[in-house]
PDB file of C-alpha atoms in Angstrom:
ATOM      1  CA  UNK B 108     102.148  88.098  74.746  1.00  0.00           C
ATOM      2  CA  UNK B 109      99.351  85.891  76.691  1.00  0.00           C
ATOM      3  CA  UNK B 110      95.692  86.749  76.360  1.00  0.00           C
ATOM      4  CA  UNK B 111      93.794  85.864  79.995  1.00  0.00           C
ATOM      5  CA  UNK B 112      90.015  84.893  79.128  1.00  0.00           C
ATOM      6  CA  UNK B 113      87.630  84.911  82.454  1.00  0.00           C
ATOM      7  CA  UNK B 114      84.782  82.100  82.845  1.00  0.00           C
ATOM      8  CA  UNK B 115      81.958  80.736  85.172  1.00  0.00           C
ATOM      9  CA  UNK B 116      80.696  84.040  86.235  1.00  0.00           C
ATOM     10  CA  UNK B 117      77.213  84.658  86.807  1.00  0.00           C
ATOM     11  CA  UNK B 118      74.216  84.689  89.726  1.00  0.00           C
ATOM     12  CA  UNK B 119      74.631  83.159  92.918  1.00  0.00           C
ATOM     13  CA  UNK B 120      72.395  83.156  96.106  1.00  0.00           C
ATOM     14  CA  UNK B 121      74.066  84.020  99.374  1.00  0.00           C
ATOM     15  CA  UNK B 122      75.711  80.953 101.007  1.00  0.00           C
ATOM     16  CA  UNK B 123      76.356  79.585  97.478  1.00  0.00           C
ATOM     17  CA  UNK B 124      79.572  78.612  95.655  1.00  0.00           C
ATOM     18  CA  UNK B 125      80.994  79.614  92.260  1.00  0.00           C
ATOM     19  CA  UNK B 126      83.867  78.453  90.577  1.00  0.00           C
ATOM     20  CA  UNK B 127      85.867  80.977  88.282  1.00  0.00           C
ATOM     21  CA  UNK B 128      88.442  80.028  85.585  1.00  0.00           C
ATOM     22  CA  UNK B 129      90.734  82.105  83.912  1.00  0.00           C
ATOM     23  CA  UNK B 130      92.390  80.514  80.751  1.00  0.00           C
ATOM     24  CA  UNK B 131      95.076  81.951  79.002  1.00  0.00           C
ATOM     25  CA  UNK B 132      96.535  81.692  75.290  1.00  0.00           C
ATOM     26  CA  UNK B 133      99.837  82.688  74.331  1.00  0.00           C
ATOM     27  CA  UNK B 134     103.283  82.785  76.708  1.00  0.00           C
ATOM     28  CA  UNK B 135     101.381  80.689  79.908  1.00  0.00           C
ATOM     29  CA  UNK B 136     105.275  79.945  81.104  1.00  0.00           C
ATOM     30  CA  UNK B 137     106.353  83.438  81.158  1.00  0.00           C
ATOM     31  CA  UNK B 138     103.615  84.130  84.144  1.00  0.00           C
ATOM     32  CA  UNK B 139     105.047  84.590  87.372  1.00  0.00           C
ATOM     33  CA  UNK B 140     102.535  86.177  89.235  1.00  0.00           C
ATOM     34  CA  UNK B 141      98.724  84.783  89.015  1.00  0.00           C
ATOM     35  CA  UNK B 142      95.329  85.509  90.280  1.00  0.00           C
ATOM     36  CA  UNK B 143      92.089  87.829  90.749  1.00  0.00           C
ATOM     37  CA  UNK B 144      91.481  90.980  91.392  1.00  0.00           C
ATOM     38  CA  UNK B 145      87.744  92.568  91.867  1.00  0.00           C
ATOM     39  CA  UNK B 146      86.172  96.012  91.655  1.00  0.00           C
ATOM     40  CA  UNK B 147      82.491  96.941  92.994  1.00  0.00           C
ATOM     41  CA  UNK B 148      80.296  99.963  92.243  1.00  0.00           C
ATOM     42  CA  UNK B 149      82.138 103.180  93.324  1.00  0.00           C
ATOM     43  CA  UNK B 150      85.042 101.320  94.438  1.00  0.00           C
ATOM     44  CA  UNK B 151      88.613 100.511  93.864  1.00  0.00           C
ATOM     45  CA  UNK B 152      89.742  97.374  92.533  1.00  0.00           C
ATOM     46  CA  UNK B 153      91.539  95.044  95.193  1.00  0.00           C
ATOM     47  CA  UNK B 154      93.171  92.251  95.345  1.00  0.00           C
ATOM     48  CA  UNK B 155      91.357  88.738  96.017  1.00  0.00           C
ATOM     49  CA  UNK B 156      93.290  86.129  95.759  1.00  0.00           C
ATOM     50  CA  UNK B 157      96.928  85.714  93.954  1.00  0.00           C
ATOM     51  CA  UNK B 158      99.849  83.333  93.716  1.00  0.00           C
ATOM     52  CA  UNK B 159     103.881  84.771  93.857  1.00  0.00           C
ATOM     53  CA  UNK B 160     105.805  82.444  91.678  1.00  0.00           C
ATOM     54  CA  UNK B 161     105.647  79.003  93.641  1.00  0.00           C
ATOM     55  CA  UNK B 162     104.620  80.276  96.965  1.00  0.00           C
ATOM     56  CA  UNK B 163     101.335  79.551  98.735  1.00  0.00           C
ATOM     57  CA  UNK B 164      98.331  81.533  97.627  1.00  0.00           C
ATOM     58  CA  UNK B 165      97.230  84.935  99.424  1.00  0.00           C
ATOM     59  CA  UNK B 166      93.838  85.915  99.905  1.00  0.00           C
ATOM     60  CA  UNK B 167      92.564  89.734 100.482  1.00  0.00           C
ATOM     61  CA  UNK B 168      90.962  89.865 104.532  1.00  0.00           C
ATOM     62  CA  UNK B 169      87.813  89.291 102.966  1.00  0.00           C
ATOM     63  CA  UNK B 170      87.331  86.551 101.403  1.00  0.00           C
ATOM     64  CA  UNK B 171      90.432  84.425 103.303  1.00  0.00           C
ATOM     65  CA  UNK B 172      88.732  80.681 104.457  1.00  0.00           C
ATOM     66  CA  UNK B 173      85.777  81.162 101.928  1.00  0.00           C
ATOM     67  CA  UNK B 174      87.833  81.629  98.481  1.00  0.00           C
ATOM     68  CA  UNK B 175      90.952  78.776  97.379  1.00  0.00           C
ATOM     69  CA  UNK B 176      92.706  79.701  94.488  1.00  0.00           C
ATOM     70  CA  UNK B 177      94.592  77.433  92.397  1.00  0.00           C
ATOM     71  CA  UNK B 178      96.720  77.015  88.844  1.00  0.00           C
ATOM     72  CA  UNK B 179      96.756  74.375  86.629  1.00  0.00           C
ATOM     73  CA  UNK B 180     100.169  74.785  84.361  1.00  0.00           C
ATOM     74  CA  UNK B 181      99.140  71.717  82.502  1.00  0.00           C
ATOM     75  CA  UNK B 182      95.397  73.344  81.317  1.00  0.00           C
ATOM     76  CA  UNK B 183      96.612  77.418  81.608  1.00  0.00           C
ATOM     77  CA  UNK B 184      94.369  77.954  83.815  1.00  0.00           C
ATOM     78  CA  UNK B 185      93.599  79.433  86.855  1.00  0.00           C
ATOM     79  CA  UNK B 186      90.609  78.602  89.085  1.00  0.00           C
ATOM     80  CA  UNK B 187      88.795  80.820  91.960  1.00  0.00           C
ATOM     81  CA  UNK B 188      86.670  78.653  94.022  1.00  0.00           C
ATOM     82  CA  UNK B 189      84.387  80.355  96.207  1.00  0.00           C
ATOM     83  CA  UNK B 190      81.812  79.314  98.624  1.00  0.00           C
ATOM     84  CA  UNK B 191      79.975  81.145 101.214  1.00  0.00           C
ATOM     85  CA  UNK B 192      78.956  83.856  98.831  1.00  0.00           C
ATOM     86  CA  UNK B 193      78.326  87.165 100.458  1.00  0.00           C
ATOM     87  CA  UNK B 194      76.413  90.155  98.892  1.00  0.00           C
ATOM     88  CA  UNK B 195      79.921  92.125  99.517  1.00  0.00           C
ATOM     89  CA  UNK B 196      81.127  89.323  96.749  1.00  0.00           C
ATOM     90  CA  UNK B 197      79.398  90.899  93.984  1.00  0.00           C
ATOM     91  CA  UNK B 198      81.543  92.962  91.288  1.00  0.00           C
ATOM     92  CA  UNK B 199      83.415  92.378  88.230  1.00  0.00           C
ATOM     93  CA  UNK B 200      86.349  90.020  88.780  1.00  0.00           C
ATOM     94  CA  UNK B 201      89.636  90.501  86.993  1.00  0.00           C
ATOM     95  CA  UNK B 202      92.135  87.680  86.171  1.00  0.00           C
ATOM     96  CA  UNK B 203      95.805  89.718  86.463  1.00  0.00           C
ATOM     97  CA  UNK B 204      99.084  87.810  85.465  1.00  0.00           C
ATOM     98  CA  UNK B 205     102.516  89.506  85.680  1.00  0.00           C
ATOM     99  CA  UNK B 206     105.934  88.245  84.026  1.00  0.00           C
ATOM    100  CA  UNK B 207     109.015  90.109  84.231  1.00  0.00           C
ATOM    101  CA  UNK B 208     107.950  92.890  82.418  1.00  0.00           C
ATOM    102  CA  UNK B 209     104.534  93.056  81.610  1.00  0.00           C
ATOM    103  CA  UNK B 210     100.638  93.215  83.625  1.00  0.00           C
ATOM    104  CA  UNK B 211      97.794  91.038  81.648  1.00  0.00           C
ATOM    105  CA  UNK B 212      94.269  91.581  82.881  1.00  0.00           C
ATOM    106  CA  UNK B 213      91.385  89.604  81.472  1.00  0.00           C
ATOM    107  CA  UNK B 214      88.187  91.793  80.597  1.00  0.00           C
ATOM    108  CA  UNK B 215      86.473  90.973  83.790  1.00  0.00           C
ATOM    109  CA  UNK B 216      83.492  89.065  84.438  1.00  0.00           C
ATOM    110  CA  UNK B 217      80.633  90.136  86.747  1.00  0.00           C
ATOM    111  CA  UNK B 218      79.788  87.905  89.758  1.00  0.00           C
ATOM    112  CA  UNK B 219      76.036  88.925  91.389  1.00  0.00           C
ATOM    113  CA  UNK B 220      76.006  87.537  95.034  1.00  0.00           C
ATOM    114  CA  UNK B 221      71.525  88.074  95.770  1.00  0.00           C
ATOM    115  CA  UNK B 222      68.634  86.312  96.601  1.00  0.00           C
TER     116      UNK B 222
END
């Protein structure tokens, strides 16, 4: 079992940059597949930015030059880095992991892109 547990969320003015975490306890090793996922008011949650076993990250349309995502193996951890901030940004962002078998989502963390 692994338990993903979202951080860094919060306010941010357009322009600005926020950095998200997403730690997790438990099995880190048996994660294949990494990254974020987001869902705004009266929408459906998409994909943001994710990692496929060793290959390069990929980023939704979106948010591609303004987000990097990256994994630390060594801290269990998972980091969003976004700059440019858009008011599109804002929603609740979801750290997802996948093994062989099993989804993990986090409980989400809202991000507020406004003046």
């Amino acid at each position: 079992q692994v338990e993903l547990v979202e951080s860094g969320g919060g306010e941010v003015q357009p322009g600005g940059s926020l950095r998200l975490s997403c730690t997790a306890s438990g099995n880190w090793i048996s994660i294949i597949n990494i990254g974020w996922y987001r869902q705004a008011p009266g929408n459906e949650r998409e994909m943001v930015a994710l990692i496929r076993g060793s290959s390069s990250p990929i980023y939704g349309d979106s948010v591609k030059g303004r987000f990097t995502l990256t994994r630390d193996n060594a801290e269990n951890t998972v980091y969003l880095q976004m700059i440019s901030a858009k008011p599109e940004d804002t929603g609740v962002y979801y750290c997802y992991g996948r093994s062989r078998t099993i989804t993990y989502w986090g409980l989400g963390i809202q991000v507020t892109v406004s003046l």
